Structure formats: structure tokens, C-alpha cells
Amino acid sequence: MRSTNDDAGDSRSDMTTRARIRDAAIAVFAESGFTAGVRAVAAAAGVSPGLVNHHFGSKDGLRAECDKYVLDVIGRRKAEAITTPGPARAMQDLAEIDEYAPLFVYIVRSFQAGGGLGGALFEQMVHDAEQYLEMGVAAGQVRPSRDPAARARYLTLNNVGAMLLYMQMRIDKESPLDYRQALRDLSSDLALPALELYSEGMFSDSSMLDAYLSTKDVAAQPETAEAGQPDTTAEEQS
């Protein structure tokens, strides 16, 4: 009769195999797009196609698992970056660009492929962005918004759109494209203007915002995270 320890060991091995297949799938889809089949993933993971289907049921099931993992990892990294900012955090993020490149390229491929899975991935990214932005608000690192959901959607559209356009322009010039180098270049090109814009703002006063708010049923000031009361500091108005 099999012991509990034997069963636990088999379970751990099973999960390790599942994770290895998932990681191989992310790398294969990032490199070749979603036209790559189960056989290519199986070869990269060093397993049989039947074992891939045993764990995930189908290619769509495998992709759904990859989507979830990619979003979980990126969400955690975003939450860490937004709640514990500083030079050390920034340097760590730059150093890890190569490590996380397949995940970002996987996202690019998802949107290039389109379809329902791409749309679902985007909506989940918006939801996750709203969650980690609210964590930043609670930590005092991010200003509250009059419409947190709309802000999350805007930032996600900006970030995804910029990455998609940048990668497409690079693909048009380079074949094959070195995605890791492209992501390093993207980070280098956008880090300063993005941080400057998000940290210091762009307009010298709030006249354009005030004019817009006068035509909409929107609060003049966002609620603070602590008291749920309007924040009327001069800094918030600028």
C-alpha cells in the first residue's frame, strides 16, 4: 500500500512537471506566437504531448494557465514596486528585465493574436492594476483618484499600447527581434519621462481639469484613503 509520504512526493513531482510545462509554454508562445502547438511545448518541456494534455486538457487550457501565471507574477512585481519605491527597488527592476522578458513578450503576443482570450487578458490586467494602485494609495505612495477604475484602465491602455507599438516598430526593422534587448531599450527610453510625468505632473495648474469637471458629475476632489473625505491640499490641486 502506498504511504502518505509517497503520495505527497508524487503530488510535488506532479506540480513540478505542471510548472515546467507552463514555463516552457510561456517561452514557446513568446518566441513563436500562439500558432505554436502542444508538440512544440512538449518538446521544450521535455515531456510527451499526452502529458501536456493530461495536465491542461487542451491548448486553450494551457494558455489560460499561462495567462493566470503571467498576470500573477506581474501583479506581484507591480504591487511591490508601487508600495516600496526607491533607488534599490528601481535598480532591482532594471536588473530583472531579462528575467521577466518572456512574460512581457507573452502579453504582446496575446494582444497580437486577438480574440476572446486577448480581451479577457486585458480586462484582468485592468482589474489587477486597480488593485495594486489602491495598495499604493493605502501605503501613501499613490494619490487617490476620483475614478480608480477609469484610472486603472487608462494606465493599462497606455502601458500595453506603448509596448505593442514599440515592439511592432522594432519587428519592422529587425528580424529576428531580440526581445530582451528591445525591452531594455523601451525601459531606457521611457523611464525618465514616465517617472517625471507621474511624479511631478505636466500642467502648471488645474484649469483644464477644472473645466472638464464643471461639465461632469464627478467629485471636485478624490476621496482620501484614510478618512474618505475630499483631499484639498495644494499639492493635490496642482
GROMACS .gro file of C-alpha atoms in nm:
model
  238
    1MET     CA    1   0.000   0.000   0.000
    2ARG     CA    2   0.130   0.344  -0.087
    3SER     CA    3   0.227   0.566   0.206
    4THR     CA    4   0.108   0.921   0.261
    5ASN     CA    5   0.465   1.039   0.209
    6ASP     CA    6   0.478   0.860  -0.127
    7ASP     CA    7   0.155   1.029  -0.231
    8ALA     CA    8   0.286   1.368  -0.120
    9GLY     CA    9   0.607   1.311  -0.311
   10ASP     CA   10   0.416   1.221  -0.626
   11SER     CA   11   0.198   1.530  -0.581
   12ARG     CA   12   0.504   1.753  -0.554
   13SER     CA   13   0.654   1.590  -0.863
   14ASP     CA   14   0.326   1.634  -1.049
   15MET     CA   15   0.314   2.005  -0.965
   16THR     CA   16   0.678   2.047  -1.064
   17THR     CA   17   0.604   1.888  -1.402
   18ARG     CA   18   0.297   2.109  -1.445
   19ALA     CA   19   0.503   2.420  -1.367
   20ARG     CA   20   0.778   2.310  -1.606
   21ILE     CA   21   0.526   2.266  -1.887
   22ARG     CA   22   0.370   2.604  -1.809
   23ASP     CA   23   0.705   2.782  -1.809
   24ALA     CA   24   0.805   2.612  -2.134
   25ALA     CA   25   0.472   2.715  -2.289
   26ILE     CA   26   0.524   3.078  -2.193
   27ALA     CA   27   0.870   3.074  -2.353
   28VAL     CA   28   0.746   2.897  -2.669
   29PHE     CA   29   0.443   3.124  -2.712
   30ALA     CA   30   0.660   3.431  -2.652
   31GLU     CA   31   0.911   3.318  -2.911
   32SER     CA   32   0.680   3.176  -3.177
   33GLY     CA   33   0.334   3.312  -3.105
   34PHE     CA   34   0.018   3.116  -3.039
   35THR     CA   35   0.036   2.924  -3.364
   36ALA     CA   36   0.287   2.703  -3.182
   37GLY     CA   37   0.123   2.375  -3.089
   38VAL     CA   38   0.121   2.134  -2.798
   39ARG     CA   39   0.400   1.930  -2.957
   40ALA     CA   40   0.636   2.230  -2.957
   41VAL     CA   41   0.556   2.299  -2.592
   42ALA     CA   42   0.604   1.933  -2.502
   43ALA     CA   43   0.942   1.924  -2.676
   44ALA     CA   44   1.056   2.237  -2.493
   45ALA     CA   45   0.943   2.094  -2.159
   46GLY     CA   46   1.093   1.751  -2.226
   47VAL     CA   47   0.762   1.567  -2.190
   48SER     CA   48   0.513   1.395  -2.419
   49PRO     CA   49   0.222   1.581  -2.583
   50GLY     CA   50  -0.009   1.345  -2.396
   51LEU     CA   51   0.128   1.464  -2.063
   52VAL     CA   52   0.062   1.827  -2.160
   53ASN     CA   53  -0.300   1.740  -2.234
   54HIS     CA   54  -0.320   1.535  -1.913
   55HIS     CA   55  -0.231   1.841  -1.706
   56PHE     CA   56  -0.413   2.113  -1.900
   57GLY     CA   57  -0.679   1.939  -2.107
   58SER     CA   58  -0.610   2.133  -2.426
   59LYS     CA   59  -0.400   2.410  -2.573
   60ASP     CA   60  -0.663   2.664  -2.462
   61GLY     CA   61  -0.646   2.524  -2.110
   62LEU     CA   62  -0.268   2.557  -2.117
   63ARG     CA   63  -0.292   2.913  -2.240
   64ALA     CA   64  -0.541   3.003  -1.966
   65GLU     CA   65  -0.296   2.868  -1.708
   66CYS     CA   66  -0.015   3.071  -1.866
   67ASP     CA   67  -0.232   3.385  -1.863
   68LYS     CA   68  -0.304   3.342  -1.493
   69TYR     CA   69   0.060   3.285  -1.404
   70VAL     CA   70   0.188   3.580  -1.610
   71LEU     CA   71  -0.066   3.815  -1.453
   72ASP     CA   72   0.006   3.686  -1.102
   73VAL     CA   73   0.381   3.745  -1.140
   74ILE     CA   74   0.347   4.088  -1.300
   75GLY     CA   75   0.081   4.191  -1.047
   76ARG     CA   76   0.308   4.099  -0.757
   77ARG     CA   77   0.600   4.288  -0.907
   78LYS     CA   78   0.388   4.596  -0.974
   79ALA     CA   79   0.250   4.588  -0.620
   80GLU     CA   80   0.600   4.561  -0.474
   81ALA     CA   81   0.729   4.844  -0.692
   82ILE     CA   82   0.441   5.078  -0.611
   83THR     CA   83   0.436   5.017  -0.235
   84THR     CA   84   0.814   5.006  -0.176
   85PRO     CA   85   0.965   5.263  -0.416
   86GLY     CA   86   1.322   5.385  -0.402
   87PRO     CA   87   1.661   5.358  -0.575
   88ALA     CA   88   1.718   4.998  -0.466
   89ARG     CA   89   1.379   4.890  -0.600
   90ALA     CA   90   1.440   5.070  -0.930
   91MET     CA   91   1.782   4.909  -0.974
   92GLN     CA   92   1.638   4.565  -0.896
   93ASP     CA   93   1.362   4.613  -1.153
   94LEU     CA   94   1.615   4.711  -1.420
   95ALA     CA   95   1.832   4.411  -1.336
   96GLU     CA   96   1.536   4.176  -1.371
   97ILE     CA   97   1.420   4.293  -1.715
   98ASP     CA   98   1.585   3.994  -1.886
   99GLU     CA   99   1.433   3.750  -1.637
  100TYR     CA  100   1.081   3.877  -1.696
  101ALA     CA  101   1.115   3.948  -2.069
  102PRO     CA  102   0.932   3.629  -2.177
  103LEU     CA  103   0.632   3.729  -1.966
  104PHE     CA  104   0.603   4.072  -2.125
  105VAL     CA  105   0.657   3.932  -2.474
  106TYR     CA  106   0.388   3.673  -2.398
  107ILE     CA  107   0.148   3.962  -2.329
  108VAL     CA  108   0.246   4.128  -2.656
  109ARG     CA  109   0.178   3.802  -2.841
  110SER     CA  110  -0.160   3.767  -2.669
  111PHE     CA  111  -0.279   4.103  -2.795
  112GLN     CA  112  -0.133   4.048  -3.139
  113ALA     CA  113  -0.330   3.723  -3.162
  114GLY     CA  114  -0.653   3.898  -3.060
  115GLY     CA  115  -0.969   3.702  -2.992
  116GLY     CA  116  -1.156   3.638  -2.671
  117LEU     CA  117  -0.853   3.528  -2.472
  118GLY     CA  118  -0.670   3.851  -2.553
  119GLY     CA  119  -0.971   4.056  -2.445
  120ALA     CA  120  -1.008   3.859  -2.123
  121LEU     CA  121  -0.638   3.906  -2.050
  122PHE     CA  122  -0.670   4.283  -2.093
  123GLU     CA  123  -0.971   4.305  -1.861
  124GLN     CA  124  -0.786   4.106  -1.597
  125MET     CA  125  -0.487   4.340  -1.632
  126VAL     CA  126  -0.717   4.639  -1.573
  127HIS     CA  127  -0.863   4.473  -1.265
  128ASP     CA  128  -0.517   4.390  -1.129
  129ALA     CA  129  -0.395   4.745  -1.196
  130GLU     CA  130  -0.683   4.888  -0.995
  131GLN     CA  131  -0.596   4.657  -0.707
  132TYR     CA  132  -0.227   4.741  -0.688
  133LEU     CA  133  -0.291   5.113  -0.739
  134GLU     CA  134  -0.526   5.105  -0.440
  135MET     CA  135  -0.250   4.931  -0.245
  136GLY     CA  136  -0.027   5.223  -0.338
  137VAL     CA  137  -0.295   5.468  -0.220
  138ALA     CA  138  -0.327   5.286   0.111
  139ALA     CA  139   0.053   5.289   0.151
  140GLY     CA  140   0.064   5.664   0.086
  141GLN     CA  141   0.272   5.624  -0.231
  142VAL     CA  142  -0.004   5.696  -0.485
  143ARG     CA  143  -0.254   5.980  -0.490
  144PRO     CA  144  -0.620   5.878  -0.473
  145SER     CA  145  -0.832   5.906  -0.787
  146ARG     CA  146  -1.183   6.039  -0.847
  147ASP     CA  147  -1.243   5.724  -1.052
  148PRO     CA  148  -0.996   5.446  -0.961
  149ALA     CA  149  -1.136   5.204  -1.220
  150ALA     CA  150  -1.105   5.457  -1.503
  151ARG     CA  151  -0.750   5.545  -1.397
  152ALA     CA  152  -0.653   5.178  -1.398
  153ARG     CA  153  -0.799   5.131  -1.746
  154TYR     CA  154  -0.623   5.441  -1.880
  155LEU     CA  155  -0.284   5.337  -1.742
  156THR     CA  156  -0.324   4.982  -1.871
  157LEU     CA  157  -0.416   5.108  -2.218
  158ASN     CA  158  -0.115   5.341  -2.213
  159ASN     CA  159   0.128   5.075  -2.098
  160VAL     CA  160   0.004   4.795  -2.322
  161GLY     CA  161  -0.039   5.024  -2.623
  162ALA     CA  162   0.310   5.168  -2.586
  163MET     CA  163   0.465   4.824  -2.557
  164LEU     CA  164   0.272   4.687  -2.855
  165LEU     CA  165   0.358   4.981  -3.079
  166TYR     CA  166   0.723   4.986  -2.973
  167MET     CA  167   0.765   4.614  -3.036
  168GLN     CA  168   0.592   4.632  -3.373
  169MET     CA  169   0.820   4.914  -3.487
  170ARG     CA  170   1.122   4.710  -3.379
  171ILE     CA  171   0.992   4.399  -3.555
  172ASP     CA  172   0.958   4.601  -3.877
  173LYS     CA  173   1.327   4.692  -3.854
  174GLU     CA  174   1.483   4.380  -3.703
  175SER     CA  175   1.440   4.016  -3.790
  176PRO     CA  176   1.467   3.818  -3.577
  177LEU     CA  177   1.394   4.060  -3.294
  178ASP     CA  178   1.594   4.038  -2.971
  179TYR     CA  179   1.302   4.088  -2.732
  180ARG     CA  180   1.519   4.119  -2.424
  181GLN     CA  181   1.722   4.400  -2.580
  182ALA     CA  182   1.405   4.564  -2.708
  183LEU     CA  183   1.256   4.566  -2.356
  184ARG     CA  184   1.579   4.708  -2.213
  185ASP     CA  185   1.568   4.984  -2.475
  186LEU     CA  186   1.200   5.051  -2.407
  187SER     CA  187   1.266   5.086  -2.036
  188SER     CA  188   1.562   5.314  -2.101
  189ASP     CA  189   1.366   5.535  -2.340
  190LEU     CA  190   1.054   5.573  -2.126
  191ALA     CA  191   1.169   5.556  -1.764
  192LEU     CA  192   1.259   5.924  -1.720
  193PRO     CA  193   0.959   6.083  -1.898
  194ALA     CA  194   0.717   5.839  -1.734
  195LEU     CA  195   0.851   5.890  -1.382
  196GLU     CA  196   0.868   6.266  -1.434
  197LEU     CA  197   0.509   6.279  -1.558
  198TYR     CA  198   0.370   6.054  -1.287
  199SER     CA  199   0.571   6.217  -1.007
  200GLU     CA  200   0.554   6.586  -1.097
  201GLY     CA  201   0.261   6.614  -1.338
  202MET     CA  202   0.265   6.808  -1.664
  203PHE     CA  203   0.025   7.103  -1.647
  204SER     CA  204   0.123   7.407  -1.441
  205ASP     CA  205  -0.229   7.444  -1.299
  206SER     CA  206  -0.561   7.258  -1.282
  207SER     CA  207  -0.761   7.484  -1.516
  208MET     CA  208  -0.817   7.214  -1.782
  209LEU     CA  209  -0.926   6.961  -1.521
  210ASP     CA  210  -1.150   7.216  -1.351
  211ALA     CA  211  -1.318   7.298  -1.682
  212TYR     CA  212  -1.379   6.930  -1.751
  213LEU     CA  213  -1.513   6.862  -1.402
  214SER     CA  214  -1.757   7.152  -1.434
  215THR     CA  215  -1.934   6.963  -1.714
  216LYS     CA  216  -1.937   6.623  -1.544
  217ASP     CA  217  -2.096   6.470  -1.238
  218VAL     CA  218  -1.759   6.397  -1.082
  219ALA     CA  219  -1.627   6.493  -0.740
  220ALA     CA  220  -1.407   6.802  -0.741
  221GLN     CA  221  -1.155   6.614  -0.529
  222PRO     CA  222  -1.087   6.241  -0.489
  223GLU     CA  223  -1.156   6.084  -0.152
  224THR     CA  224  -0.855   6.019   0.067
  225ALA     CA  225  -0.775   5.661   0.158
  226GLU     CA  226  -0.776   5.730   0.531
  227ALA     CA  227  -1.093   5.921   0.601
  228GLY     CA  228  -1.293   5.903   0.282
  229GLN     CA  229  -1.304   6.283   0.279
  230PRO     CA  230  -1.204   6.525   0.000
  231ASP     CA  231  -0.832   6.599  -0.009
  232THR     CA  232  -0.794   6.971  -0.061
  233THR     CA  233  -0.421   7.012  -0.023
  234ALA     CA  234  -0.245   7.248  -0.261
  235GLU     CA  235  -0.030   6.961  -0.384
  236GLU     CA  236  -0.334   6.756  -0.483
  237GLN     CA  237  -0.485   7.053  -0.668
  238SER     CA  238  -0.172   7.110  -0.877
   0.00000   0.00000   0.00000
